[in-house]
Amino acid sequence: MANTTKKKLSFEEGWPILQESINKVIAKIEGSHQNQITSEEYMQIYTIVYDICEANPHHPDCQKLYQQFQKIFEDYIPSKILPTLRGKEEEKLLKELVKQWDNYKIMQRWLTRFFHYLNRFFIPIKRLPSLEQTSHLIFYKLVYGEMNDQVRDAVISMIHRNRKGEEIDHDLVKKCS
């Protein structure tokens, strides 16, 4: 009879593999033409998360994964999103904000799928914000914490231009409001 005991992965063993897949998602969002993640890769990633937690939501490595999920977004926003927004004004700022937010949501969806085990088992037990909530809170804190005044001024300026009879992109204003 074959040995069916599977070696559990430690966080330190599994994280580099997860990081590689996360980097693929980020590269794709940023316009790289590399291959997409296949369904086999996706299942491998989910299995790695499951194995790191050892199918036990109380395992300390689950907390490490949750913290790394947060850190991915906390590192990505200041290094990739905020630089594209700084220095832009009016409509250009709003268009870039909408573009970055759309890309961010794609990244968030993929990473939430990767870390789905945490959402189903770890987060409810620990009573933490869901992965979606966590990523949205980070975006709000970092992007709107820095850019709120500029975004508000750009929206108000576009509204004033509209009231003076100028044509504006109403959908853009709506997406930023």
PDB file of C-alpha atoms in Angstrom:
ATOM      1  CA  MET A   1       0.000   0.000   0.000  1.00  0.00           C
ATOM      2  CA  ALA A   2       1.403   3.403  -0.963  1.00  0.00           C
ATOM      3  CA  ASN A   3       2.107   6.014   1.651  1.00  0.00           C
ATOM      4  CA  THR A   4      -0.664   8.615   1.322  1.00  0.00           C
ATOM      5  CA  THR A   5       0.662  10.940   3.989  1.00  0.00           C
ATOM      6  CA  LYS A   6       1.400  14.224   2.381  1.00  0.00           C
ATOM      7  CA  LYS A   7       4.154  16.470   3.670  1.00  0.00           C
ATOM      8  CA  LYS A   8       2.656  19.722   4.891  1.00  0.00           C
ATOM      9  CA  LEU A   9       4.268  22.899   3.654  1.00  0.00           C
ATOM     10  CA  SER A  10       5.607  25.469   6.027  1.00  0.00           C
ATOM     11  CA  PHE A  11       4.911  29.115   5.290  1.00  0.00           C
ATOM     12  CA  GLU A  12       8.586  29.560   4.424  1.00  0.00           C
ATOM     13  CA  GLU A  13       8.456  26.719   1.869  1.00  0.00           C
ATOM     14  CA  GLY A  14       5.156  27.691   0.255  1.00  0.00           C
ATOM     15  CA  TRP A  15       5.395  31.465   0.160  1.00  0.00           C
ATOM     16  CA  PRO A  16       7.994  31.703  -2.673  1.00  0.00           C
ATOM     17  CA  ILE A  17       5.726  29.600  -4.903  1.00  0.00           C
ATOM     18  CA  LEU A  18       2.728  31.789  -4.057  1.00  0.00           C
ATOM     19  CA  GLN A  19       4.788  34.940  -4.608  1.00  0.00           C
ATOM     20  CA  GLU A  20       5.706  33.772  -8.101  1.00  0.00           C
ATOM     21  CA  SER A  21       2.026  33.378  -9.023  1.00  0.00           C
ATOM     22  CA  ILE A  22       1.147  36.710  -7.432  1.00  0.00           C
ATOM     23  CA  ASN A  23       3.893  38.339  -9.496  1.00  0.00           C
ATOM     24  CA  LYS A  24       2.371  36.781 -12.633  1.00  0.00           C
ATOM     25  CA  VAL A  25      -1.009  38.338 -11.816  1.00  0.00           C
ATOM     26  CA  ILE A  26       0.570  41.748 -11.185  1.00  0.00           C
ATOM     27  CA  ALA A  27       2.598  41.549 -14.412  1.00  0.00           C
ATOM     28  CA  LYS A  28      -0.544  40.669 -16.375  1.00  0.00           C
ATOM     29  CA  ILE A  29      -2.440  43.612 -14.867  1.00  0.00           C
ATOM     30  CA  GLU A  30       0.432  45.921 -15.730  1.00  0.00           C
ATOM     31  CA  GLY A  31       0.270  44.872 -19.367  1.00  0.00           C
ATOM     32  CA  SER A  32       2.761  42.033 -19.622  1.00  0.00           C
ATOM     33  CA  HIS A  33       1.971  39.568 -22.354  1.00  0.00           C
ATOM     34  CA  GLN A  34       3.118  36.555 -20.424  1.00  0.00           C
ATOM     35  CA  ASN A  35       0.868  33.539 -20.123  1.00  0.00           C
ATOM     36  CA  GLN A  36      -2.137  33.630 -17.858  1.00  0.00           C
ATOM     37  CA  ILE A  37      -2.432  31.374 -14.866  1.00  0.00           C
ATOM     38  CA  THR A  38      -3.874  28.039 -15.911  1.00  0.00           C
ATOM     39  CA  SER A  39      -6.538  26.163 -13.993  1.00  0.00           C
ATOM     40  CA  GLU A  40      -3.856  23.650 -12.944  1.00  0.00           C
ATOM     41  CA  GLU A  41      -1.689  26.451 -11.544  1.00  0.00           C
ATOM     42  CA  TYR A  42      -4.698  27.925  -9.772  1.00  0.00           C
ATOM     43  CA  MET A  43      -5.479  24.587  -8.110  1.00  0.00           C
ATOM     44  CA  GLN A  44      -1.819  24.226  -7.137  1.00  0.00           C
ATOM     45  CA  ILE A  45      -1.892  27.682  -5.510  1.00  0.00           C
ATOM     46  CA  TYR A  46      -5.097  26.936  -3.618  1.00  0.00           C
ATOM     47  CA  THR A  47      -3.625  23.625  -2.468  1.00  0.00           C
ATOM     48  CA  ILE A  48      -0.461  25.351  -1.274  1.00  0.00           C
ATOM     49  CA  VAL A  49      -2.513  27.773   0.849  1.00  0.00           C
ATOM     50  CA  TYR A  50      -4.519  24.848   2.192  1.00  0.00           C
ATOM     51  CA  ASP A  51      -1.350  22.867   2.945  1.00  0.00           C
ATOM     52  CA  ILE A  52       0.368  25.818   4.634  1.00  0.00           C
ATOM     53  CA  CYS A  53      -2.591  26.115   6.972  1.00  0.00           C
ATOM     54  CA  GLU A  54      -2.579  22.329   7.340  1.00  0.00           C
ATOM     55  CA  ALA A  55      -6.353  22.429   6.919  1.00  0.00           C
ATOM     56  CA  ASN A  56      -6.523  23.965  10.375  1.00  0.00           C
ATOM     57  CA  PRO A  57      -7.669  27.591  10.586  1.00  0.00           C
ATOM     58  CA  HIS A  58      -6.022  27.905  14.007  1.00  0.00           C
ATOM     59  CA  HIS A  59      -2.600  27.120  12.577  1.00  0.00           C
ATOM     60  CA  PRO A  60      -0.223  30.098  13.040  1.00  0.00           C
ATOM     61  CA  ASP A  61       0.770  30.031   9.368  1.00  0.00           C
ATOM     62  CA  CYS A  62      -2.806  31.035   8.460  1.00  0.00           C
ATOM     63  CA  GLN A  63      -2.198  34.320  10.254  1.00  0.00           C
ATOM     64  CA  LYS A  64       1.076  34.739   8.338  1.00  0.00           C
ATOM     65  CA  LEU A  65      -0.764  34.215   5.039  1.00  0.00           C
ATOM     66  CA  TYR A  66      -3.433  36.742   5.996  1.00  0.00           C
ATOM     67  CA  GLN A  67      -0.734  39.273   6.900  1.00  0.00           C
ATOM     68  CA  GLN A  68       1.105  38.615   3.626  1.00  0.00           C
ATOM     69  CA  PHE A  69      -2.150  39.126   1.718  1.00  0.00           C
ATOM     70  CA  GLN A  70      -2.410  42.555   3.349  1.00  0.00           C
ATOM     71  CA  LYS A  71       1.257  43.334   2.722  1.00  0.00           C
ATOM     72  CA  ILE A  72       0.927  42.613  -1.003  1.00  0.00           C
ATOM     73  CA  PHE A  73      -1.581  45.457  -1.319  1.00  0.00           C
ATOM     74  CA  GLU A  74       0.200  47.718   1.171  1.00  0.00           C
ATOM     75  CA  ASP A  75       3.357  47.415  -0.951  1.00  0.00           C
ATOM     76  CA  TYR A  76       1.661  47.558  -4.359  1.00  0.00           C
ATOM     77  CA  ILE A  77      -0.286  50.786  -3.838  1.00  0.00           C
ATOM     78  CA  PRO A  78       2.611  53.098  -2.882  1.00  0.00           C
ATOM     79  CA  SER A  79       4.939  51.592  -5.464  1.00  0.00           C
ATOM     80  CA  LYS A  80       2.581  51.240  -8.446  1.00  0.00           C
ATOM     81  CA  ILE A  81      -0.701  53.117  -8.014  1.00  0.00           C
ATOM     82  CA  LEU A  82       0.143  56.341  -6.202  1.00  0.00           C
ATOM     83  CA  PRO A  83       3.001  57.291  -8.549  1.00  0.00           C
ATOM     84  CA  THR A  84       0.596  57.139 -11.507  1.00  0.00           C
ATOM     85  CA  LEU A  85      -1.847  59.475  -9.744  1.00  0.00           C
ATOM     86  CA  ARG A  86       0.538  62.075  -8.329  1.00  0.00           C
ATOM     87  CA  GLY A  87       0.863  65.213 -10.402  1.00  0.00           C
ATOM     88  CA  LYS A  88      -2.273  64.609 -12.432  1.00  0.00           C
ATOM     89  CA  GLU A  89      -5.204  66.986 -12.240  1.00  0.00           C
ATOM     90  CA  GLU A  90      -8.812  67.222 -13.242  1.00  0.00           C
ATOM     91  CA  GLU A  91     -10.031  64.710 -15.790  1.00  0.00           C
ATOM     92  CA  LYS A  92      -6.622  63.043 -16.232  1.00  0.00           C
ATOM     93  CA  LEU A  93      -6.490  62.291 -12.506  1.00  0.00           C
ATOM     94  CA  LEU A  94      -9.998  60.851 -12.487  1.00  0.00           C
ATOM     95  CA  LYS A  95      -9.365  58.696 -15.568  1.00  0.00           C
ATOM     96  CA  GLU A  96      -6.171  57.331 -14.059  1.00  0.00           C
ATOM     97  CA  LEU A  97      -7.895  56.696 -10.727  1.00  0.00           C
ATOM     98  CA  VAL A  98     -10.687  54.717 -12.431  1.00  0.00           C
ATOM     99  CA  LYS A  99      -8.136  52.748 -14.469  1.00  0.00           C
ATOM    100  CA  GLN A 100      -6.051  51.941 -11.386  1.00  0.00           C
ATOM    101  CA  TRP A 101      -9.138  51.018  -9.365  1.00  0.00           C
ATOM    102  CA  ASP A 102     -10.335  48.661 -12.115  1.00  0.00           C
ATOM    103  CA  ASN A 103      -6.905  46.992 -12.273  1.00  0.00           C
ATOM    104  CA  TYR A 104      -6.778  46.808  -8.493  1.00  0.00           C
ATOM    105  CA  LYS A 105     -10.126  45.018  -8.397  1.00  0.00           C
ATOM    106  CA  ILE A 106      -8.853  42.455 -10.902  1.00  0.00           C
ATOM    107  CA  MET A 107      -5.767  41.879  -8.771  1.00  0.00           C
ATOM    108  CA  GLN A 108      -7.919  41.658  -5.649  1.00  0.00           C
ATOM    109  CA  ARG A 109     -10.226  39.101  -7.290  1.00  0.00           C
ATOM    110  CA  TRP A 110      -7.332  36.858  -8.308  1.00  0.00           C
ATOM    111  CA  LEU A 111      -5.604  37.040  -4.955  1.00  0.00           C
ATOM    112  CA  THR A 112      -8.862  36.424  -3.117  1.00  0.00           C
ATOM    113  CA  ARG A 113      -9.256  33.271  -5.176  1.00  0.00           C
ATOM    114  CA  PHE A 114      -5.718  32.187  -4.323  1.00  0.00           C
ATOM    115  CA  PHE A 115      -6.329  32.720  -0.609  1.00  0.00           C
ATOM    116  CA  HIS A 116      -9.921  31.462  -0.626  1.00  0.00           C
ATOM    117  CA  TYR A 117      -9.228  28.973   2.171  1.00  0.00           C
ATOM    118  CA  LEU A 118      -8.596  31.910   4.518  1.00  0.00           C
ATOM    119  CA  ASN A 119     -11.924  33.506   3.602  1.00  0.00           C
ATOM    120  CA  ARG A 120     -13.841  30.309   4.228  1.00  0.00           C
ATOM    121  CA  PHE A 121     -12.252  29.069   7.422  1.00  0.00           C
ATOM    122  CA  PHE A 122      -9.635  31.315   9.019  1.00  0.00           C
ATOM    123  CA  ILE A 123     -11.334  34.723   8.774  1.00  0.00           C
ATOM    124  CA  PRO A 124     -14.738  33.721  10.221  1.00  0.00           C
ATOM    125  CA  ILE A 125     -13.097  32.003  13.182  1.00  0.00           C
ATOM    126  CA  LYS A 126     -10.801  34.953  13.876  1.00  0.00           C
ATOM    127  CA  ARG A 127     -13.575  37.457  13.106  1.00  0.00           C
ATOM    128  CA  LEU A 128     -11.405  39.449  10.749  1.00  0.00           C
ATOM    129  CA  PRO A 129     -12.479  41.469   7.724  1.00  0.00           C
ATOM    130  CA  SER A 130     -12.852  39.344   4.593  1.00  0.00           C
ATOM    131  CA  LEU A 131     -10.078  39.423   2.019  1.00  0.00           C
ATOM    132  CA  GLU A 132     -12.215  41.702  -0.173  1.00  0.00           C
ATOM    133  CA  GLN A 133     -12.900  44.069   2.704  1.00  0.00           C
ATOM    134  CA  THR A 134      -9.249  44.040   3.705  1.00  0.00           C
ATOM    135  CA  SER A 135      -8.037  44.941   0.214  1.00  0.00           C
ATOM    136  CA  HIS A 136     -10.679  47.668  -0.155  1.00  0.00           C
ATOM    137  CA  LEU A 137      -9.811  49.163   3.221  1.00  0.00           C
ATOM    138  CA  ILE A 138      -6.144  49.257   2.269  1.00  0.00           C
ATOM    139  CA  PHE A 139      -6.948  50.999  -1.028  1.00  0.00           C
ATOM    140  CA  TYR A 140      -9.155  53.499   0.756  1.00  0.00           C
ATOM    141  CA  LYS A 141      -6.593  54.179   3.483  1.00  0.00           C
ATOM    142  CA  LEU A 142      -3.603  54.572   1.188  1.00  0.00           C
ATOM    143  CA  VAL A 143      -5.075  56.063  -1.991  1.00  0.00           C
ATOM    144  CA  TYR A 144      -7.840  58.203  -0.603  1.00  0.00           C
ATOM    145  CA  GLY A 145      -5.762  59.056   2.424  1.00  0.00           C
ATOM    146  CA  GLU A 146      -3.337  60.795   0.098  1.00  0.00           C
ATOM    147  CA  MET A 147      -5.450  61.722  -2.933  1.00  0.00           C
ATOM    148  CA  ASN A 148      -8.881  62.544  -1.502  1.00  0.00           C
ATOM    149  CA  ASP A 149      -8.525  66.331  -1.721  1.00  0.00           C
ATOM    150  CA  GLN A 150      -7.275  66.244  -5.315  1.00  0.00           C
ATOM    151  CA  VAL A 151     -10.006  63.805  -6.399  1.00  0.00           C
ATOM    152  CA  ARG A 152     -12.718  65.840  -4.688  1.00  0.00           C
ATOM    153  CA  ASP A 153     -11.435  69.057  -6.290  1.00  0.00           C
ATOM    154  CA  ALA A 154     -11.330  67.389  -9.723  1.00  0.00           C
ATOM    155  CA  VAL A 155     -14.910  66.143  -9.409  1.00  0.00           C
ATOM    156  CA  ILE A 156     -16.151  69.533  -8.204  1.00  0.00           C
ATOM    157  CA  SER A 157     -14.304  71.270 -11.035  1.00  0.00           C
ATOM    158  CA  MET A 158     -15.927  68.996 -13.605  1.00  0.00           C
ATOM    159  CA  ILE A 159     -19.349  69.615 -12.088  1.00  0.00           C
ATOM    160  CA  HIS A 160     -18.771  73.379 -12.275  1.00  0.00           C
ATOM    161  CA  ARG A 161     -17.670  73.054 -15.910  1.00  0.00           C
ATOM    162  CA  ASN A 162     -20.863  71.122 -16.649  1.00  0.00           C
ATOM    163  CA  ARG A 163     -22.986  73.788 -15.022  1.00  0.00           C
ATOM    164  CA  LYS A 164     -21.304  76.384 -17.254  1.00  0.00           C
ATOM    165  CA  GLY A 165     -22.480  74.392 -20.253  1.00  0.00           C
ATOM    166  CA  GLU A 166     -19.321  72.458 -21.062  1.00  0.00           C
ATOM    167  CA  GLU A 167     -19.557  68.810 -22.002  1.00  0.00           C
ATOM    168  CA  ILE A 168     -17.992  66.493 -19.435  1.00  0.00           C
ATOM    169  CA  ASP A 169     -17.670  62.760 -19.029  1.00  0.00           C
ATOM    170  CA  HIS A 170     -20.628  62.072 -16.720  1.00  0.00           C
ATOM    171  CA  ASP A 171     -19.728  58.388 -16.356  1.00  0.00           C
ATOM    172  CA  LEU A 172     -16.259  59.329 -15.157  1.00  0.00           C
ATOM    173  CA  VAL A 173     -17.658  61.694 -12.530  1.00  0.00           C
ATOM    174  CA  LYS A 174     -20.132  59.039 -11.436  1.00  0.00           C
ATOM    175  CA  LYS A 175     -17.405  56.400 -11.087  1.00  0.00           C
ATOM    176  CA  CYS A 176     -15.361  58.748  -8.901  1.00  0.00           C
ATOM    177  CA  SER A 177     -18.205  59.982  -6.725  1.00  0.00           C
TER     178      SER A 177
END
